[in-house]
XYZ file of C-alpha atoms in Angstrom:
80
model
C -18.477 -1.299 -33.625
C -20.302 -4.565 -33.562
C -18.184 -6.205 -35.512
C -14.528 -4.743 -33.458
C -16.148 -6.629 -30.790
C -16.325 -9.863 -33.092
C -13.109 -9.949 -33.822
C -11.709 -9.458 -30.451
C -13.916 -12.039 -29.307
C -12.475 -14.719 -32.102
C -9.328 -13.588 -31.183
C -9.472 -14.488 -27.221
C -8.736 -18.825 -26.427
C -11.849 -21.058 -26.890
C -13.169 -21.433 -23.502
C -13.165 -17.454 -22.716
C -15.302 -16.921 -26.445
C -17.623 -20.355 -25.621
C -18.438 -18.386 -22.001
C -18.438 -14.985 -23.903
C -20.333 -16.192 -26.221
C -22.501 -18.164 -23.707
C -23.070 -15.225 -21.483
C -23.701 -12.995 -23.694
C -25.975 -14.681 -26.939
C -27.751 -17.193 -24.629
C -27.829 -15.093 -21.082
C -26.564 -17.614 -19.084
C -25.950 -16.563 -15.550
C -22.556 -17.263 -14.433
C -23.244 -20.731 -12.305
C -26.187 -22.071 -16.157
C -22.678 -21.308 -17.922
C -20.484 -23.549 -15.112
C -22.878 -26.503 -15.446
C -22.823 -26.025 -18.431
C -18.604 -26.211 -19.340
C -17.975 -27.975 -16.173
C -15.534 -25.290 -14.490
C -16.045 -22.975 -11.307
C -18.202 -20.098 -11.170
C -14.241 -18.099 -10.196
C -13.395 -19.678 -13.607
C -16.235 -17.810 -15.605
C -15.904 -14.970 -13.689
C -12.054 -14.370 -14.782
C -13.088 -15.599 -18.287
C -15.565 -12.953 -18.282
C -12.781 -10.346 -16.855
C -10.471 -11.066 -19.670
C -12.728 -10.802 -22.708
C -14.500 -7.581 -21.736
C -11.178 -6.280 -20.334
C -9.599 -7.627 -23.908
C -12.523 -5.802 -25.904
C -12.447 -2.912 -23.981
C -8.719 -2.345 -24.583
C -9.166 -3.499 -28.242
C -11.919 0.017 -28.390
C -9.491 1.873 -26.632
C -6.396 1.138 -29.595
C -9.266 2.309 -31.909
C -10.088 4.888 -30.197
C -13.848 4.007 -30.455
C -14.438 3.180 -26.753
C -15.873 6.590 -26.491
C -18.458 6.153 -29.219
C -19.386 2.887 -27.096
C -20.241 5.498 -23.658
C -22.200 7.853 -25.526
C -24.533 4.476 -27.233
C -24.231 2.996 -23.266
C -25.207 6.799 -21.913
C -28.127 7.251 -25.037
C -29.885 4.111 -24.149
C -29.742 4.676 -19.966
C -26.727 2.314 -19.227
C -24.905 4.081 -17.548
C -21.818 2.360 -15.988
C -21.202 4.923 -13.192
């Protein structure tokens, strides 16, 4: 599952990849990312939204979205 996510992230534009990685790997806030990359927070939000949507589409296409939801549920990370 993590390899699928990595592959999807690699397919994103360079800026989108960088924003996603700063958010997820380094745990930076949208404001911190915007300062570091000299872009607006709205642009950061747009990149994050695009990355997450692309990941969800690919997981769905591969039939893995249900596995992700089960893992989130078991971890108590229920998105609902």
